[in-house]
């Protein structure tokens, strides 16, 4: 998997090397340049008065004409055999009148620009470069002095310093011990930097490799793989982001799996719940048809009654399913309005009064005093409360009590439907809001519920921005509750 040419650390190291190499080369060039300039500067400084001294020495030999021989002698006397300078006598306009150069050398100019010479004698700061008569374009450090020549004032004695030996910088460098040592040092530094750089970058990219390994594992299906890369830097943040993304993907997968399971359960439940009333209806109708002559009027009436009851329970189931699917698809838009909850509660208690009496259960509305108006969909709230009261009566044995208890709270108006009924076992509590969930399958069926009521209630309460809570103790009772937004709060 790991290839050196593709590795990030190798690329980083290469980049680092190139940078260091560039830096090294620029530094070397800069050092050489400044070395050459420093050389020239020192040379010129040391020889500032050279031309002047020579001019004084040569003065007698240039009075009427230039006495070459005598001057050569003087030069040999002054500089020794191995001289490093070239000497020229120039007219005031820079024209070369006489030259004292080495054998084999050839003049390439006949005139010199005198501006740098003027600067030199004026004492301007050195280095100043002047035209080299031995080259058409080269400039070199020099020493210069005014000299009177052949009766003319304002002529020049022009001395090119350094001469041949400094001619080639490369030559000079080749022979320079300091330069060779510096070059060797530079190469060594480069080598060390390359090794250190590679090791350092390999170490630094280790976290990236570890992250990449984790991502690969995750991709191959190991969904528990998480990055252990720590730190607050970019790689650390990348690791954390990957972990969060992986958590989301896993949660989504779990959701999808759950949805799929629920869908399958729903189809199984729906078909089961539809089938049993349908087959009951079919059975009774068939019997009534077959035995219509033998059956008494009362028996026939009873059969039709059973058929009708099952039809209406079927009808109820289908409308509940329809309602739930609309809530699921978020197609139910609550029509929010301000209304007085106390009136709605009174109506509901009146409405369920008869049912409660028949079941031998006492249904009571506890008045808390002045109730704040709420902001909610009155029809949907009635649907929830109706379902909760109906359940409370259904699951409370004769002699029991059902209380409807509203109260103003900080969050809004809270309504509780509490009963002294059978209660819900602890292990069933987390599931009662699931669709088709019944605590005691046979008991629930006997009382006609399909296990959809609480799922619908939960969704409606959530539509109002609240949550349906439940508290229950087996054989002591159950309390369902939710909070509705206060009218002033919601409309503010
Ligand atoms: P159902 O239509 O069967 O009543 P629900 O969704 O309304 O379905 O309720 C789900 C289950 O929760 C019921 O089967 C019942 O076992 C339990 N339950 C609901 N309300 C109460 C209550 N007040 N007391 C005891 N059990 C209850």
Coordinates of C-alpha atoms and ligand atoms in Angstrom, one line a residue:
X1 CA 0.0 0.0 0.0
X2 CA 2.8 2.4 0.9
X3 CA 4.8 3.5 -2.1
X4 CA 7.7 5.9 -1.6
X5 CA 7.1 7.9 -4.8
X6 CA 3.4 8.4 -3.8
X7 CA 4.0 9.0 -0.1
X8 CA 3.1 12.4 1.3
X9 CA 6.1 12.4 3.6
X10 CA 8.5 11.7 0.6
X11 CA 6.9 14.5 -1.3
X12 CA 7.2 16.8 1.6
X13 CA 10.8 15.8 2.1
X14 CA 11.6 16.4 -1.6
X15 CA 10.0 19.8 -1.4
X16 CA 11.9 20.5 1.7
X17 CA 15.2 19.4 0.0
X18 CA 14.5 21.6 -3.0
X19 CA 13.8 24.5 -0.7
X20 CA 17.0 24.0 1.2
X21 CA 19.0 23.4 -2.1
X22 CA 17.6 26.7 -3.5
X23 CA 18.4 28.4 -0.3
X24 CA 21.9 26.9 -0.3
X25 CA 22.6 27.9 -3.9
X26 CA 21.3 31.5 -3.4
X27 CA 23.4 31.8 -0.2
X28 CA 26.5 30.5 -2.0
X29 CA 26.0 32.9 -4.9
X30 CA 25.4 35.8 -2.5
X31 CA 28.5 34.8 -0.5
X32 CA 30.7 34.6 -3.6
X33 CA 29.4 37.9 -4.8
X34 CA 30.0 39.6 -1.6
X35 CA 33.5 37.9 -1.3
X36 CA 34.4 39.3 -4.7
X37 CA 33.1 42.7 -3.9
X38 CA 34.8 42.7 -0.5
X39 CA 38.1 41.7 -2.3
X40 CA 37.7 44.6 -4.8
X41 CA 36.8 47.0 -2.0
X42 CA 39.9 46.1 0.1
X43 CA 42.1 46.1 -3.0
X44 CA 40.9 49.6 -4.0
X45 CA 41.1 50.9 -0.4
X46 CA 44.6 49.6 0.0
X47 CA 45.7 51.1 -3.3
X48 CA 43.9 54.4 -3.0
X49 CA 47.1 56.4 -3.2
X50 CA 49.0 54.0 -5.5
X51 CA 48.3 55.9 -8.7
X52 CA 49.1 59.2 -7.0
X53 CA 52.5 57.8 -5.9
X54 CA 53.2 56.5 -9.3
X55 CA 52.2 59.7 -10.9
X56 CA 54.8 61.5 -8.8
X57 CA 57.4 58.8 -9.7
X58 CA 56.6 59.0 -13.4
X59 CA 56.3 62.8 -13.7
X60 CA 59.8 63.3 -14.9
X61 CA 59.4 60.7 -17.7
X62 CA 56.3 62.2 -19.3
X63 CA 57.3 65.8 -19.5
X64 CA 57.9 66.1 -23.2
X65 CA 57.2 62.6 -24.4
X66 CA 56.4 59.3 -22.7
X67 CA 59.6 57.5 -21.9
X68 CA 58.4 54.0 -22.0
X69 CA 61.6 52.3 -21.0
X70 CA 62.2 54.5 -17.9
X71 CA 58.7 54.0 -16.8
X72 CA 58.9 50.2 -17.3
X73 CA 62.0 50.3 -15.1
X74 CA 60.2 52.3 -12.5
X75 CA 57.3 49.9 -12.6
X76 CA 59.5 46.9 -12.2
X77 CA 61.3 48.6 -9.4
X78 CA 58.0 49.5 -7.6
X79 CA 56.0 46.3 -8.0
X80 CA 58.6 43.5 -8.4
X81 CA 58.7 40.9 -11.1
X82 CA 55.4 39.3 -10.5
X83 CA 53.2 42.4 -10.8
X84 CA 49.5 42.2 -10.6
X85 CA 48.6 45.6 -12.1
X86 CA 48.2 47.2 -15.5
X87 CA 49.1 50.9 -15.9
X88 CA 47.7 53.4 -18.5
X89 CA 48.4 57.0 -19.3
X90 CA 45.2 58.7 -20.5
X91 CA 44.4 62.1 -22.0
X92 CA 42.0 64.3 -20.1
X93 CA 39.2 62.9 -22.3
X94 CA 40.1 59.3 -21.4
X95 CA 41.9 58.5 -24.6
X96 CA 44.7 55.9 -23.9
X97 CA 48.0 57.5 -24.7
X98 CA 50.3 54.8 -23.4
X99 CA 49.8 51.4 -21.8
X100 CA 52.1 49.2 -19.6
X101 CA 50.5 45.8 -19.8
X102 CA 51.8 42.2 -19.8
X103 CA 53.2 40.4 -22.7
X104 CA 50.5 38.8 -24.9
X105 CA 47.8 41.2 -23.7
X106 CA 46.0 43.3 -26.2
X107 CA 44.1 46.5 -25.9
X108 CA 40.4 46.2 -26.7
X109 CA 39.5 49.9 -26.1
X110 CA 41.2 53.1 -27.0
X111 CA 39.1 55.3 -24.7
X112 CA 38.1 55.0 -21.0
X113 CA 35.1 56.6 -19.4
X114 CA 36.6 59.2 -17.0
X115 CA 33.5 59.6 -14.8
X116 CA 34.5 56.8 -12.3
X117 CA 38.0 58.3 -12.2
X118 CA 36.7 61.7 -11.3
X119 CA 34.6 60.0 -8.5
X120 CA 37.7 58.2 -7.3
X121 CA 39.9 61.3 -7.0
X122 CA 37.0 63.2 -5.5
X123 CA 37.2 60.6 -2.7
X124 CA 33.8 58.9 -3.2
X125 CA 33.2 55.7 -1.4
X126 CA 34.8 52.6 -2.9
X127 CA 34.4 50.1 -4.6
X128 CA 34.2 52.0 -7.8
X129 CA 34.7 50.0 -11.0
X130 CA 36.3 51.5 -14.1
X131 CA 36.5 50.3 -17.7
X132 CA 39.1 47.6 -18.3
X133 CA 41.0 48.5 -21.5
X134 CA 41.8 44.8 -22.0
X135 CA 38.1 43.9 -22.5
X136 CA 35.4 45.6 -24.5
X137 CA 32.9 45.5 -21.6
X138 CA 34.5 44.3 -18.4
X139 CA 34.9 46.7 -15.5
X140 CA 37.4 46.4 -12.7
X141 CA 38.6 48.1 -9.5
X142 CA 41.3 50.7 -10.2
X143 CA 43.4 53.5 -8.8
X144 CA 43.8 56.8 -10.6
X145 CA 45.5 60.1 -10.3
X146 CA 45.8 63.3 -12.2
X147 CA 49.1 63.7 -14.0
X148 CA 50.6 66.5 -16.3
X149 CA 51.8 64.9 -19.5
X150 CA 53.6 66.4 -22.4
X151 CA 52.7 69.9 -21.2
X152 CA 49.0 69.0 -20.7
X153 CA 47.4 69.2 -17.3
X154 CA 44.4 67.1 -16.4
X155 CA 45.7 63.9 -17.9
X156 CA 45.2 60.6 -16.0
X157 CA 47.4 57.8 -14.6
X158 CA 45.0 54.9 -14.6
X159 CA 46.0 51.7 -12.7
X160 CA 43.8 48.5 -13.1
X161 CA 44.2 46.5 -9.8
X162 CA 44.2 42.8 -9.3
X163 CA 45.2 42.2 -12.9
X164 CA 45.0 38.7 -14.4
X165 CA 44.8 36.8 -11.2
X166 CA 41.4 38.1 -10.1
X167 CA 40.2 37.9 -13.7
X168 CA 38.1 34.8 -13.3
X169 CA 35.9 34.5 -10.2
X170 CA 35.5 30.8 -10.9
X171 CA 39.3 30.4 -11.0
X172 CA 39.6 32.2 -7.8
X173 CA 37.0 30.1 -6.1
X174 CA 38.5 26.8 -7.4
X175 CA 41.6 27.8 -5.6
X176 CA 40.0 29.1 -2.5
X177 CA 40.4 26.9 0.5
X178 CA 37.6 28.7 2.3
X179 CA 35.2 28.2 -0.6
X180 CA 36.0 24.5 -0.9
X181 CA 35.4 23.9 2.8
X182 CA 32.2 25.9 2.7
X183 CA 31.0 23.9 -0.2
X184 CA 31.7 20.7 1.6
X185 CA 30.0 22.0 4.7
X186 CA 27.0 23.0 2.6
X187 CA 26.7 19.5 1.0
X188 CA 27.0 17.9 4.4
X189 CA 24.2 20.2 5.8
X190 CA 22.1 19.3 2.8
X191 CA 22.5 15.6 3.4
X192 CA 21.8 15.9 7.1
X193 CA 18.7 18.1 6.3
X194 CA 17.5 15.6 3.8
X195 CA 17.7 12.7 6.3
X196 CA 16.3 14.7 9.2
X197 CA 13.6 16.1 6.9
X198 CA 12.6 12.7 5.8
X199 CA 12.5 11.2 9.3
X200 CA 10.6 14.2 10.6
X201 CA 8.0 14.3 7.8
X202 CA 7.6 10.5 8.1
X203 CA 7.0 10.9 11.8
X204 CA 4.6 13.9 11.2
X205 CA 2.6 12.1 8.5
X206 CA 2.3 9.0 10.7
X207 CA -1.0 10.3 12.1
X208 CA -2.3 10.8 8.6
X209 CA -1.4 7.3 7.7
X210 CA -3.1 6.0 10.8
X211 CA -6.2 8.0 9.9
X212 CA -6.2 6.7 6.4
X213 CA -5.9 3.2 7.7
X214 CA -8.9 3.7 9.9
X215 CA -10.9 5.1 7.0
X216 CA -10.0 2.1 4.9
X217 CA -11.1 -0.3 7.6
X218 CA -14.4 1.6 7.9
X219 CA -14.8 1.4 4.1
X220 CA -14.3 -2.3 4.2
X221 CA -17.2 -2.7 6.6
X222 CA -15.6 -2.4 10.0
X223 CA -18.1 0.2 11.2
X224 CA -16.7 0.3 14.7
X225 CA -13.3 1.6 13.4
X226 CA -12.6 5.1 14.8
X227 CA -9.6 7.3 14.6
X228 CA -7.4 7.6 17.6
X229 CA -5.6 10.6 16.2
X230 CA -5.6 13.3 18.9
X231 CA -4.6 16.9 19.0
X232 CA -6.1 20.2 18.1
X233 CA -4.3 20.7 14.8
X234 CA -5.7 20.1 11.3
X235 CA -5.1 16.3 11.4
X236 CA -6.6 16.0 14.9
X237 CA -9.7 17.9 13.7
X238 CA -9.8 15.7 10.6
X239 CA -9.8 12.7 12.8
X240 CA -12.6 14.0 15.0
X241 CA -14.6 14.9 11.9
X242 CA -14.2 11.5 10.5
X243 CA -15.3 10.0 13.8
X244 CA -18.4 12.1 13.9
X245 CA -19.2 11.3 10.3
X246 CA -18.7 7.6 11.0
X247 CA -21.1 7.9 14.0
X248 CA -23.7 9.6 11.8
X249 CA -23.3 7.0 9.1
X250 CA -23.7 4.2 11.6
X251 CA -26.7 5.9 13.2
X252 CA -28.3 6.4 9.8
X253 CA -27.7 2.8 8.9
X254 CA -29.2 1.7 12.2
X255 CA -32.2 4.0 11.5
X256 CA -32.6 2.5 8.0
X257 CA -32.4 -1.0 9.5
X258 CA -35.0 -0.1 12.1
X259 CA -37.3 1.6 9.6
X260 CA -37.0 -1.5 7.4
X261 CA -37.8 -3.8 10.4
X262 CA -40.7 -1.5 11.4
X263 CA -42.1 -1.5 7.9
X264 CA -42.0 -5.3 7.8
X265 CA -43.6 -5.5 11.3
X266 CA -46.2 -2.9 10.3
X267 CA -47.2 -4.9 7.2
X268 CA -47.4 -8.1 9.4
X269 CA -49.4 -6.3 12.1
X270 CA -51.7 -4.5 9.7
X271 CA -52.5 -7.7 7.8
X272 CA -53.1 -9.6 11.0
X273 CA -55.3 -6.8 12.5
X274 CA -57.3 -6.5 9.3
X275 CA -57.6 -10.3 8.8
X276 CA -59.2 -11.2 12.1
X277 CA -62.2 -8.8 12.0
X278 CA -62.6 -9.5 8.3
X279 CA -62.7 -13.3 8.9
X280 CA -65.1 -12.8 11.8
X281 CA -67.4 -10.7 9.5
X282 CA -67.1 -13.3 6.7
X283 CA -67.9 -16.2 9.1
X284 CA -71.0 -14.6 10.6
X285 CA -72.3 -13.4 7.2
X286 CA -71.8 -16.9 5.7
X287 CA -73.5 -18.6 8.6
X288 CA -76.4 -16.1 8.4
X289 CA -76.7 -16.8 4.7
X290 CA -76.5 -20.5 5.0
X291 CA -78.8 -20.9 8.0
X292 CA -81.2 -18.0 7.3
X293 CA -84.2 -20.3 7.5
X294 CA -83.1 -22.0 10.7
X295 CA -82.0 -18.8 12.5
X296 CA -84.4 -16.9 14.7
X297 CA -84.8 -13.1 14.2
X298 CA -82.9 -12.5 17.4
X299 CA -80.0 -14.8 16.4
X300 CA -79.8 -13.1 12.9
X301 CA -79.8 -9.7 14.6
X302 CA -77.0 -10.8 16.9
X303 CA -74.9 -12.1 13.9
X304 CA -75.4 -8.8 12.0
X305 CA -74.6 -6.9 15.2
X306 CA -71.2 -8.8 15.5
X307 CA -70.6 -8.1 11.8
X308 CA -71.3 -4.4 12.3
X309 CA -69.1 -4.1 15.4
X310 CA -66.2 -5.7 13.5
X311 CA -66.8 -3.4 10.5
X312 CA -66.6 -0.4 12.8
X313 CA -63.5 -1.6 14.5
X314 CA -62.0 -2.2 11.0
X315 CA -63.0 1.3 10.1
X316 CA -61.4 2.7 13.2
X317 CA -58.2 0.7 12.5
X318 CA -58.0 2.0 8.9
X319 CA -58.6 5.6 10.0
X320 CA -56.0 5.3 12.7
X321 CA -53.5 3.9 10.2
X322 CA -54.3 6.7 7.8
X323 CA -53.9 9.3 10.5
X324 CA -50.5 7.9 11.6
X325 CA -49.2 7.7 8.0
X326 CA -50.2 11.4 7.5
X327 CA -48.5 12.3 10.8
X328 CA -45.4 10.3 9.7
X329 CA -45.3 12.0 6.3
X330 CA -45.6 15.3 8.1
X331 CA -48.7 16.1 6.1
X332 CA -50.6 17.2 9.2
X333 CA -50.2 20.9 9.6
X334 CA -51.6 21.9 13.1
X335 CA -54.1 24.8 12.9
X336 CA -52.8 26.8 15.9
X337 CA -55.2 29.1 17.7
X338 CA -55.8 30.6 21.2
X339 CA -58.4 28.7 23.2
X340 CA -59.5 28.0 26.7
X341 CA -58.3 24.6 27.8
X342 CA -60.7 24.5 30.8
X343 CA -63.8 24.4 28.5
X344 CA -62.3 21.7 26.4
X345 CA -61.5 19.5 29.5
X346 CA -65.1 20.0 30.8
X347 CA -66.6 18.9 27.5
X348 CA -64.3 15.8 27.4
X349 CA -65.2 14.8 31.0
X350 CA -68.9 15.2 30.1
X351 CA -68.4 13.2 27.0
X352 CA -66.6 10.3 28.7
X353 CA -68.8 10.5 31.8
X354 CA -71.3 7.9 30.6
X355 CA -68.5 5.4 29.6
X356 CA -66.8 5.9 33.0
X357 CA -70.1 5.2 34.8
X358 CA -70.6 2.0 32.8
X359 CA -67.1 0.8 33.7
X360 CA -67.7 1.7 37.3
X361 CA -64.8 4.2 37.2
X362 CA -64.9 7.7 38.7
X363 CA -63.8 10.4 36.2
X364 CA -62.8 13.7 37.8
X365 CA -61.6 17.0 36.6
X366 CA -59.4 18.7 39.1
X367 CA -59.8 22.5 38.9
X368 CA -56.6 24.4 39.6
X369 CA -58.2 27.8 39.6
X370 CA -57.6 30.2 36.7
X371 CA -56.0 28.4 33.7
X372 CA -54.0 30.3 31.1
X373 CA -55.2 30.1 27.6
X374 CA -53.2 27.9 25.3
X375 CA -52.0 28.2 21.7
X376 CA -52.6 24.8 20.0
X377 CA -54.7 22.9 17.4
X378 CA -57.9 22.3 19.4
X379 CA -59.0 19.3 17.3
X380 CA -55.7 17.6 17.7
X381 CA -55.5 18.3 21.4
X382 CA -59.0 16.9 21.8
X383 CA -57.9 13.8 19.9
X384 CA -54.9 13.2 22.3
X385 CA -56.9 13.8 25.5
X386 CA -59.8 11.7 24.3
X387 CA -57.4 8.8 23.6
X388 CA -55.6 9.2 27.0
X389 CA -58.9 9.3 29.0
X390 CA -60.3 6.4 27.0
X391 CA -57.2 4.3 27.8
X392 CA -57.3 5.3 31.4
X393 CA -60.9 4.2 31.7
X394 CA -60.2 1.1 29.7
X395 CA -57.3 0.0 31.9
X396 CA -58.8 0.9 35.3
X397 CA -60.8 -1.8 37.1
X398 CA -64.2 -1.1 38.6
X399 CA -64.1 1.2 41.6
X400 CA -61.0 2.9 40.4
X401 CA -60.5 6.6 39.6
X402 CA -59.3 8.7 36.6
X403 CA -58.2 12.3 37.2
X404 CA -57.7 15.0 34.6
X405 CA -55.4 17.5 36.1
X406 CA -54.4 20.8 34.3
X407 CA -51.9 23.3 35.8
X408 CA -50.1 26.5 34.8
X409 CA -46.3 25.9 34.7
X410 CA -43.3 27.9 33.7
X411 CA -43.2 26.2 30.3
X412 CA -46.9 26.5 29.6
X413 CA -50.0 24.7 30.6
X414 CA -49.5 21.1 31.7
X415 CA -52.2 18.5 31.5
X416 CA -52.0 15.1 33.2
X417 CA -54.4 12.2 32.9
X418 CA -53.8 10.0 35.9
X419 CA -55.5 6.7 36.8
X420 CA -55.5 4.2 39.6
X421 CA -55.6 1.3 37.1
X422 CA -53.5 -1.7 36.3
X423 CA -50.3 0.2 35.5
X424 CA -47.7 -0.7 32.9
X425 CA -44.8 -3.1 33.7
X426 CA -41.4 -1.4 33.7
X427 CA -40.1 -3.4 30.8
X428 CA -43.0 -2.4 28.6
X429 CA -42.8 1.4 29.4
X430 CA -40.1 2.2 26.8
X431 CA -42.2 0.6 24.1
X432 CA -45.8 1.7 24.6
X433 CA -45.4 4.6 22.2
X434 CA -44.4 2.2 19.4
X435 CA -47.0 1.5 16.9
X436 CA -49.0 -1.8 17.4
X437 CA -47.4 -2.3 20.8
X438 CA -49.7 -3.7 23.4
X439 CA -48.6 -4.6 26.9
X440 CA -50.8 -7.7 27.1
X441 CA -51.6 -8.8 23.6
X442 CA -54.7 -10.8 24.6
X443 CA -55.9 -8.1 27.0
X444 CA -55.4 -5.3 24.5
X445 CA -57.1 -7.2 21.8
X446 CA -60.0 -8.0 24.1
X447 CA -60.5 -4.3 24.7
X448 CA -60.3 -3.6 21.0
X449 CA -57.2 -1.5 20.9
X450 CA -54.7 -2.0 18.0
X451 CA -51.8 -0.3 19.8
X452 CA -51.8 2.7 17.6
X453 CA -53.5 5.3 19.9
X454 CA -50.4 6.3 21.9
X455 CA -48.2 6.5 18.7
X456 CA -50.7 9.0 17.3
X457 CA -50.8 10.9 20.6
X458 CA -47.0 11.1 20.8
X459 CA -46.8 12.5 17.3
X460 CA -49.5 15.1 17.8
X461 CA -47.9 16.3 21.1
X462 CA -44.5 16.5 19.3
X463 CA -46.2 18.7 16.6
X464 CA -46.9 21.2 19.5
X465 CA -43.2 21.2 20.5
X466 CA -43.8 19.1 23.6
X467 CA -43.2 15.5 24.6
X468 CA -45.7 13.0 25.9
X469 CA -44.4 11.7 29.3
X470 CA -45.5 8.6 31.1
X471 CA -45.1 7.4 34.7
X472 CA -46.5 4.1 35.8
X473 CA -46.4 1.6 38.6
X474 CA -48.1 -1.8 38.1
X475 CA -51.3 -2.2 40.0
X476 CA -51.0 1.4 41.3
X477 CA -51.8 3.4 38.3
X478 CA -50.5 5.4 35.3
X479 CA -50.1 9.1 34.5
X480 CA -49.6 10.5 31.1
X481 CA -48.8 14.2 30.7
X482 CA -47.8 16.9 28.2
X483 CA -47.4 20.7 28.1
X484 CA -49.1 23.1 25.7
X485 CA -47.6 26.5 24.8
X486 CA -49.3 29.4 26.7
X487 CA -51.1 31.7 24.3
X488 CA -49.2 34.8 25.3
X489 CA -45.9 33.0 24.9
X490 CA -46.6 31.6 21.5
X491 CA -48.1 34.7 20.1
X492 CA -45.4 37.0 21.4
Ligands
LIG1 P1 -54.5 0.6 22.5 O1 -55.3 1.1 21.4 O2 -54.3 -0.9 22.4 O3 -55.0 1.0 23.8 P2 -52.4 2.4 22.8 O4 -51.3 2.8 21.9 O5 -53.4 3.4 23.2 O6 -53.1 1.1 22.2 O7 -51.7 1.8 24.1 C1 -50.7 0.9 24.1 C2 -50.6 0.0 25.3 O8 -50.3 0.8 26.4 C3 -51.9 -0.6 25.6 O9 -52.1 -1.8 25.0 C4 -51.9 -0.8 27.1 O10 -51.3 -2.0 27.4 C5 -50.9 0.3 27.5 N1 -51.7 1.4 28.2 C6 -52.1 2.6 27.6 N2 -52.6 3.4 28.5 C7 -52.7 2.7 29.7 C8 -53.2 3.0 31.0 N3 -53.8 4.2 31.3 N4 -53.0 2.1 31.9 C9 -52.4 0.9 31.7 N5 -51.9 0.6 30.5 C10 -52.1 1.5 29.5

